[in-house]
Tab-separated table of C-alpha atoms in Angstrom:
chain	number	residue	atom	x	y	z
A	1	MET	CA	130.547	30.049	158.232
A	2	LYS	CA	133.151	32.577	159.042
A	3	GLU	CA	132.534	35.671	161.013
A	4	GLN	CA	134.562	38.754	160.417
A	5	GLU	CA	134.492	41.584	162.879
A	6	SER	CA	135.378	45.139	162.101
A	7	LYS	CA	137.287	47.213	164.508
A	8	PRO	CA	135.219	49.996	166.069
A	9	SER	CA	135.781	53.419	164.735
A	10	LYS	CA	136.508	56.262	166.920
A	11	GLY	CA	133.527	58.099	168.255
A	12	LYS	CA	131.064	55.239	167.585
A	13	ARG	CA	129.716	52.613	169.825
A	14	PRO	CA	131.459	49.286	169.395
A	15	GLU	CA	128.266	47.167	169.296
A	16	LEU	CA	126.977	49.124	166.332
A	17	LEU	CA	130.106	48.768	164.243
A	18	ARG	CA	130.326	44.950	164.298
A	19	ARG	CA	129.533	43.285	160.937
A	20	ARG	CA	129.033	39.717	160.112
A	21	GLU	CA	129.739	38.123	156.784
A	22	VAL	CA	128.187	34.702	156.168
A	23	VAL	CA	129.525	32.457	153.373
A	24	SER	CA	127.336	29.434	152.326
A	25	VAL	CA	129.040	26.342	150.898
A	26	LEU	CA	126.755	24.118	148.553
A	27	PRO	CA	127.184	20.334	148.527
A	28	ARG	CA	129.186	18.932	145.632
A	29	VAL	CA	127.155	17.017	142.905
A	30	PRO	CA	129.017	14.065	141.406
A	31	VAL	CA	129.383	13.947	137.554
A	32	TRP	CA	128.648	10.690	135.634
A	33	SER	CA	131.364	10.851	133.104
A	34	ASP	CA	130.831	7.237	131.872
A	35	HIS	CA	127.152	7.830	130.931
A	36	ARG	CA	126.011	4.760	132.819
A	37	ALA	CA	122.476	6.100	133.129
A	38	TRP	CA	122.018	6.261	129.353
A	39	ILE	CA	123.296	2.748	128.837
A	40	THR	CA	121.021	1.396	131.540
A	41	SER	CA	117.982	3.098	129.968
A	42	CYS	CA	118.737	1.734	126.498
A	43	VAL	CA	119.203	-1.818	127.770
A	44	THR	CA	115.965	-1.674	129.746
A	45	HIS	CA	113.834	-0.427	126.854
A	46	THR	CA	115.359	-2.916	124.417
A	47	PHE	CA	114.516	-5.769	126.758
A	48	ILE	CA	110.919	-4.553	127.051
A	49	PHE	CA	110.460	-4.365	123.251
A	50	LEU	CA	111.878	-7.868	122.788
A	51	LEU	CA	109.576	-9.237	125.454
A	52	ILE	CA	106.506	-7.692	123.770
A	53	ALA	CA	107.528	-9.100	120.387
A	54	LEU	CA	107.902	-12.617	121.820
A	55	LEU	CA	104.604	-12.559	123.684
A	56	TRP	CA	102.474	-10.972	120.932
A	57	GLN	CA	100.484	-13.411	118.708
A	58	PRO	CA	98.449	-12.374	115.630
A	59	ARG	CA	94.725	-13.099	115.709
A	60	THR	CA	93.919	-16.105	113.551
A	61	ARG	CA	90.959	-15.922	111.159
A	62	GLY	CA	89.379	-18.319	108.706
A	63	THR	CA	90.229	-21.998	108.910
A	64	GLY	CA	93.316	-21.387	111.099
A	65	ASP	CA	95.390	-24.517	111.479
A	66	VAL	CA	92.966	-26.768	109.586
A	67	ILE	CA	95.086	-28.559	106.992
A	68	ASP	CA	94.176	-30.615	103.909
A	69	ARG	CA	90.540	-29.589	103.894
A	70	PRO	CA	89.035	-30.830	100.583
A	71	VAL	CA	87.754	-28.013	98.412
A	72	GLY	CA	85.562	-28.458	95.362
A	73	ILE	CA	82.213	-27.738	93.712
A	74	ALA	CA	79.159	-29.671	94.818
A	75	VAL	CA	76.973	-30.341	91.770
A	76	VAL	CA	73.387	-31.454	92.261
A	77	HIS	CA	72.143	-33.919	89.672
A	78	ALA	CA	68.467	-34.775	89.308
A	79	SER	CA	67.864	-38.358	88.214
A	80	GLN	CA	64.919	-40.731	88.292
A	81	SER	CA	65.942	-41.939	91.746
A	82	GLY	CA	66.101	-38.461	93.206
A	83	GLU	CA	68.694	-35.727	93.669
A	84	GLU	CA	72.340	-36.754	93.867
A	85	TYR	CA	75.411	-34.691	94.751
A	86	PHE	CA	78.848	-34.863	93.176
A	87	LEU	CA	81.928	-32.953	94.401
A	88	THR	CA	84.449	-32.004	91.724
A	89	GLY	CA	87.864	-30.410	92.067
A	90	GLY	CA	89.069	-32.438	95.116
A	91	PRO	CA	92.686	-33.504	95.652
A	92	ALA	CA	92.224	-37.198	94.907
A	93	GLU	CA	89.590	-39.688	93.868
A	94	GLY	CA	89.227	-41.159	97.344
A	95	SER	CA	88.910	-37.813	99.071
A	96	VAL	CA	86.479	-36.634	96.372
A	97	ALA	CA	84.176	-39.540	97.103
A	98	ALA	CA	84.401	-38.909	100.860
A	99	SER	CA	83.763	-35.194	100.395
A	100	ALA	CA	80.729	-35.925	98.220
A	101	ALA	CA	79.333	-38.173	100.953
A	102	ASN	CA	79.943	-35.479	103.576
A	103	ALA	CA	78.268	-32.851	101.410
A	104	SER	CA	75.237	-35.086	101.011
A	105	ALA	CA	75.049	-35.724	104.764
A	106	SER	CA	75.379	-32.023	105.615
A	107	LEU	CA	72.435	-31.282	103.344
A	108	ASN	CA	70.306	-33.920	105.109
A	109	MET	CA	70.277	-36.168	102.068
A	110	ASP	CA	69.762	-39.925	102.278
A	111	ALA	CA	73.250	-41.451	102.364
A	112	GLU	CA	71.906	-44.834	101.288
A	113	GLY	CA	70.686	-43.634	97.881
A	114	PRO	CA	71.887	-45.120	94.589
A	115	PRO	CA	75.441	-44.362	93.411
A	116	ILE	CA	76.071	-41.360	91.182
A	117	VAL	CA	76.168	-42.163	87.485
A	118	ILE	CA	79.093	-40.089	86.217
A	119	ALA	CA	78.330	-40.702	82.544
A	120	GLU	CA	74.780	-39.397	82.999
A	121	LEU	CA	76.054	-36.302	84.775
A	122	LEU	CA	78.621	-35.564	82.080
A	123	SER	CA	76.045	-36.009	79.330
A	124	ASP	CA	73.946	-33.238	80.867
A	125	VAL	CA	76.993	-30.962	81.109
A	126	ASN	CA	77.896	-31.653	77.486
A	127	GLY	CA	74.332	-30.929	76.480
A	128	TYR	CA	74.455	-27.478	78.049
A	129	ALA	CA	77.813	-26.740	76.402
A	130	GLY	CA	76.536	-27.954	73.042
A	131	ALA	CA	73.575	-25.624	73.180
A	132	ASN	CA	75.813	-22.571	73.793
A	133	ALA	CA	79.000	-23.433	71.928
A	134	ASN	CA	80.143	-21.852	68.693
A	135	PRO	CA	78.602	-23.878	65.901
A	136	SER	CA	80.991	-25.543	63.527
A	137	ASP	CA	81.348	-24.254	60.006
A	138	SER	CA	78.898	-25.800	57.605
A	139	GLU	CA	79.896	-28.082	54.811
A	140	ARG	CA	81.015	-26.074	51.837
A	141	GLY	CA	79.897	-28.434	49.091
A	142	GLN	CA	76.676	-27.947	47.167
A	143	GLY	CA	75.102	-31.347	46.641
A	144	GLU	CA	73.811	-32.364	43.294
A	145	GLY	CA	70.282	-31.166	42.550
A	146	LEU	CA	67.791	-30.418	45.337
A	147	SER	CA	67.202	-33.947	46.588
A	148	GLY	CA	67.087	-34.439	50.325
A	149	LEU	CA	66.416	-30.785	51.102
A	150	GLY	CA	65.047	-29.931	54.523
A	151	THR	CA	66.253	-33.081	56.275
A	152	ALA	CA	68.091	-33.092	59.590
A	153	THR	CA	70.267	-35.642	61.333
A	154	THR	CA	71.418	-35.558	64.918
A	155	GLY	CA	75.187	-35.135	65.045
A	156	ALA	CA	77.816	-36.033	67.612
A	157	GLY	CA	75.875	-34.236	70.325
A	158	GLU	CA	72.884	-36.596	70.097
A	159	GLY	CA	70.508	-36.026	72.964
A	160	SER	CA	72.030	-32.632	73.728
A	161	GLY	CA	70.070	-30.533	71.215
A	162	ALA	CA	72.857	-30.235	68.636
A	163	THR	CA	71.511	-30.946	65.148
A	164	ASP	CA	72.641	-30.741	61.547
A	165	ALA	CA	69.673	-29.148	59.775
A	166	THR	CA	69.492	-28.488	56.038
A	167	PHE	CA	67.504	-25.946	54.068
A	168	MET	CA	67.646	-25.668	50.294
A	169	GLY	CA	70.660	-27.979	50.305
A	170	LEU	CA	72.625	-25.925	52.839
A	171	ARG	CA	73.619	-27.587	56.098
A	172	GLY	CA	73.833	-25.770	59.420
A	173	SER	CA	75.004	-27.141	62.779
A	174	GLY	CA	73.606	-26.011	66.115
A	175	SER	CA	70.627	-26.216	68.410
A	176	SER	CA	68.706	-23.069	67.371
A	177	PHE	CA	67.729	-22.000	63.859
A	178	VAL	CA	66.061	-18.916	62.368
A	179	TYR	CA	64.681	-18.902	58.814
A	180	VAL	CA	64.614	-15.445	57.166
A	181	LEU	CA	62.671	-15.523	53.869
A	182	ASP	CA	61.900	-12.843	51.292
A	183	ARG	CA	58.141	-12.502	50.690
A	184	SER	CA	58.216	-9.571	48.236
A	185	ALA	CA	55.960	-9.515	45.147
A	186	SER	CA	58.648	-11.054	42.922
A	187	MET	CA	58.318	-14.343	44.861
A	188	ALA	CA	54.902	-14.700	43.138
A	189	ASP	CA	56.489	-14.911	39.649
A	190	SER	CA	55.875	-18.003	37.538
A	191	GLU	CA	52.433	-18.414	39.092
A	192	GLY	CA	53.905	-18.364	42.591
A	193	ALA	CA	56.344	-21.254	42.073
A	194	PRO	CA	59.217	-19.627	44.045
A	195	MET	CA	57.074	-19.004	47.137
A	196	ARG	CA	55.433	-22.435	46.995
A	197	PHE	CA	58.775	-24.175	46.812
A	198	ALA	CA	60.297	-22.000	49.566
A	199	LYS	CA	57.360	-22.784	51.886
A	200	LYS	CA	57.607	-26.507	51.211
A	201	GLU	CA	61.342	-26.653	51.957
A	202	LEU	CA	60.929	-24.427	55.015
A	203	LEU	CA	58.288	-26.686	56.581
A	204	ARG	CA	60.289	-29.791	55.720
A	205	SER	CA	63.322	-28.380	57.527
A	206	ILE	CA	61.295	-27.412	60.611
A	207	GLN	CA	59.566	-30.803	60.766
A	208	SER	CA	62.979	-32.503	60.889
A	209	LEU	CA	64.083	-30.597	64.033
A	210	LYS	CA	64.171	-32.394	67.381
A	211	ASP	CA	62.226	-31.429	70.501
A	212	LYS	CA	65.383	-30.009	72.108
A	213	ASN	CA	65.932	-27.661	69.160
A	214	GLN	CA	64.578	-24.124	68.912
A	215	PHE	CA	63.464	-22.182	65.852
A	216	GLN	CA	61.853	-18.987	64.577
A	217	ILE	CA	60.551	-17.823	61.179
A	218	VAL	CA	60.876	-14.311	59.751
A	219	PHE	CA	59.191	-13.241	56.497
A	220	TYR	CA	60.031	-9.770	55.184
A	221	ASN	CA	59.272	-7.324	52.353
A	222	GLU	CA	59.523	-3.634	53.258
A	223	SER	CA	59.198	-4.700	56.910
A	224	PRO	CA	59.680	-7.998	58.740
A	225	GLY	CA	57.328	-10.190	60.757
A	226	SER	CA	57.966	-13.316	62.803
A	227	LEU	CA	56.023	-16.291	64.094
A	228	ASN	CA	54.678	-14.820	67.300
A	229	PRO	CA	51.967	-16.836	69.066
A	230	SER	CA	50.573	-15.115	72.148
A	231	SER	CA	52.329	-17.555	74.476
A	232	ALA	CA	55.757	-17.041	72.869
A	233	GLY	CA	56.190	-13.298	73.276
A	234	GLY	CA	58.551	-12.990	70.312
A	235	ARG	CA	61.007	-15.596	71.618
A	236	MET	CA	62.534	-18.679	70.089
A	237	LEU	CA	60.140	-21.640	70.010
A	238	SER	CA	60.832	-25.209	71.057
A	239	ALA	CA	60.552	-27.583	68.103
A	240	ASN	CA	57.724	-29.611	69.628
A	241	GLU	CA	54.645	-30.755	67.754
A	242	LEU	CA	52.496	-27.869	69.003
A	243	ASN	CA	54.896	-25.209	67.721
A	244	LYS	CA	55.501	-27.080	64.479
A	245	ASP	CA	51.743	-26.981	63.898
A	246	ARG	CA	51.733	-23.235	64.619
A	247	ALA	CA	54.579	-22.795	62.153
A	248	MET	CA	52.660	-24.645	59.437
A	249	ARG	CA	49.591	-22.416	59.820
A	250	PHE	CA	51.756	-19.282	59.882
A	251	VAL	CA	53.688	-20.227	56.735
A	252	GLN	CA	50.582	-21.229	54.794
A	253	ALA	CA	49.015	-17.826	55.457
A	254	ILE	CA	51.950	-15.874	53.950
A	255	THR	CA	51.380	-14.284	50.519
A	256	PRO	CA	53.970	-12.440	48.386
A	257	LEU	CA	53.539	-8.690	48.025
A	258	GLY	CA	55.386	-5.394	48.347
A	259	GLY	CA	58.967	-4.334	47.853
A	260	THR	CA	62.216	-5.568	49.374
A	261	GLU	CA	64.256	-4.314	52.346
A	262	HIS	CA	66.832	-6.907	53.412
A	263	ILE	CA	68.327	-5.187	56.466
A	264	PRO	CA	65.214	-5.174	58.718
A	265	GLY	CA	64.597	-8.861	58.049
A	266	LEU	CA	68.184	-9.832	58.840
A	267	LYS	CA	68.260	-7.714	61.990
A	268	MET	CA	65.074	-9.322	63.272
A	269	GLY	CA	66.474	-12.787	62.585
A	270	LEU	CA	69.702	-12.011	64.440
A	271	SER	CA	67.796	-10.500	67.380
A	272	PHE	CA	66.941	-14.065	68.474
A	273	SER	CA	70.693	-14.882	68.770
A	274	PRO	CA	70.423	-18.269	67.036
A	275	ASN	CA	73.243	-20.634	66.150
A	276	VAL	CA	72.237	-20.587	62.463
A	277	VAL	CA	70.333	-18.237	60.145
A	278	PHE	CA	69.065	-19.498	56.777
A	279	PHE	CA	68.504	-16.452	54.542
A	280	LEU	CA	66.581	-16.658	51.237
A	281	THR	CA	65.892	-13.942	48.670
A	282	ASP	CA	65.204	-13.689	44.945
A	283	ALA	CA	66.184	-10.029	44.797
A	284	ALA	CA	69.778	-9.013	44.198
A	285	GLU	CA	68.482	-5.440	44.258
A	286	PRO	CA	68.614	-3.366	46.321
A	287	ALA	CA	72.149	-4.516	47.008
A	288	MET	CA	73.525	-4.267	50.528
A	289	ARG	CA	76.337	-1.753	50.893
A	290	GLU	CA	79.675	-2.630	52.451
A	291	SER	CA	78.812	-0.740	55.629
A	292	GLN	CA	75.551	-2.700	55.933
A	293	LEU	CA	77.351	-6.005	55.468
A	294	ILE	CA	79.786	-5.057	58.229
A	295	GLU	CA	76.907	-4.066	60.519
A	296	ILE	CA	75.252	-7.453	59.997
A	297	GLN	CA	78.591	-9.182	60.563
A	298	ASP	CA	79.064	-7.356	63.876
A	299	ARG	CA	75.608	-8.422	65.036
A	300	ALA	CA	76.212	-12.033	64.007
A	301	ASP	CA	79.582	-12.123	65.776
A	302	ARG	CA	77.988	-11.135	69.088
A	303	SER	CA	76.017	-14.389	69.181
A	304	LEU	CA	78.431	-16.428	67.011
A	305	THR	CA	75.680	-16.907	64.447
A	306	THR	CA	76.376	-18.579	61.105
A	307	ILE	CA	74.471	-17.156	58.125
A	308	HIS	CA	73.775	-19.348	55.080
A	309	THR	CA	72.283	-17.652	52.003
A	310	VAL	CA	70.091	-18.854	49.108
A	311	GLN	CA	69.401	-16.863	45.956
A	312	PHE	CA	66.409	-17.602	43.687
A	313	ASN	CA	66.391	-16.582	40.019
A	314	ARG	CA	65.286	-17.745	36.591
A	315	GLY	CA	67.906	-19.460	34.477
A	316	PRO	CA	71.622	-19.881	35.151
A	317	ALA	CA	73.371	-17.607	37.622
A	318	GLU	CA	74.516	-14.348	36.046
A	319	ASN	CA	77.419	-13.843	38.471
A	320	ASP	CA	79.066	-15.391	41.537
A	321	GLY	CA	76.287	-14.211	43.847
A	322	GLY	CA	77.621	-10.739	44.602
A	323	TRP	CA	76.671	-9.387	48.024
A	324	ILE	CA	74.484	-12.441	48.779
A	325	ARG	CA	77.535	-14.693	48.554
A	326	GLN	CA	79.633	-12.132	50.449
A	327	LEU	CA	77.068	-12.085	53.260
A	328	ALA	CA	77.492	-15.830	53.746
A	329	GLU	CA	81.283	-15.789	53.511
A	330	MET	CA	81.583	-12.961	56.051
A	331	ASN	CA	79.521	-14.963	58.551
A	332	ARG	CA	81.013	-18.472	58.315
A	333	GLY	CA	78.238	-19.634	56.004
A	334	THR	CA	77.628	-21.050	52.527
A	335	TYR	CA	75.940	-19.492	49.492
A	336	ARG	CA	73.757	-21.366	47.019
A	337	TYR	CA	72.027	-20.342	43.821
A	338	VAL	CA	68.720	-22.042	42.898
A	339	ASP	CA	67.337	-21.864	39.351
A	340	ILE	CA	63.553	-21.363	39.485
A	341	LEU	CA	63.198	-22.965	36.061
A	342	SER	CA	64.542	-26.231	37.461
A	343	ILE	CA	61.815	-26.126	40.111
A	344	GLU	CA	59.041	-25.633	37.560
A	345	GLN	CA	60.040	-28.736	35.637
């Protein structure tokens, strides 16, 4: 600090005229021209981020580091010796067998049971597929005469429910069959010969079905009705002896009367979603319109149902079958014309 003194003025006391001036000097702050602080900060933070990335580990879920774990489907198979388990879909035959043994042990099964019979297992699988598969198209030929009508032979799916059943000379393949028959008053012509013959061939076809097959019967005039014992509840019936006996009593009680409405009878038959429908009528009138044929086709396609058709009439056929033939052709089936006069002879 520097002190400056003023000279005293005349007439004034010297001690009152002295003035001090104080000058403060601040310390000098150095300047970082090379920006070393910024570089140091960047290096430090980068090192911290790298350290976190190296030390961080994601949380493992699921099987983690378990490798080559066999994966498949454990299928339980009931046989005479008890329940057996079979694992499919494994990586190799050896590992499949080991996985099947492990699956059996984990389910507290007896590991010393008899070996799994693969052929028996596959036969059950094929049986299920056969019962739900799309039935094959029927044979297109019309055999000579009416011999052998109503017979059935077990096809390639023997033991699985698949059957080739015939009705009025038409052959249908599947495991479930619905018979839709016209019972209008015209079926009583010629002293009831058409109805008598239709009943006989219907019962013959049903009697030929196997126990694993299913069936239903629908008779219609202005309205339809089906075989509906109290225990069935309007469902398909197993072709066992009890239901075959019920079918015989039901068919024998049917009498021809009334008019003809084809659509309700066909819709009821298709409501059971069978593999095959055998449809019989002696009435070309009233004819089904194109829109009605398409509606029936749509319903049949939902369950992959084949429709075979039979037309009764007196004398030779007057045309190619008209809408009755078209109904069969639109639904993978076969049409046949039957001369009532040939039945009476």
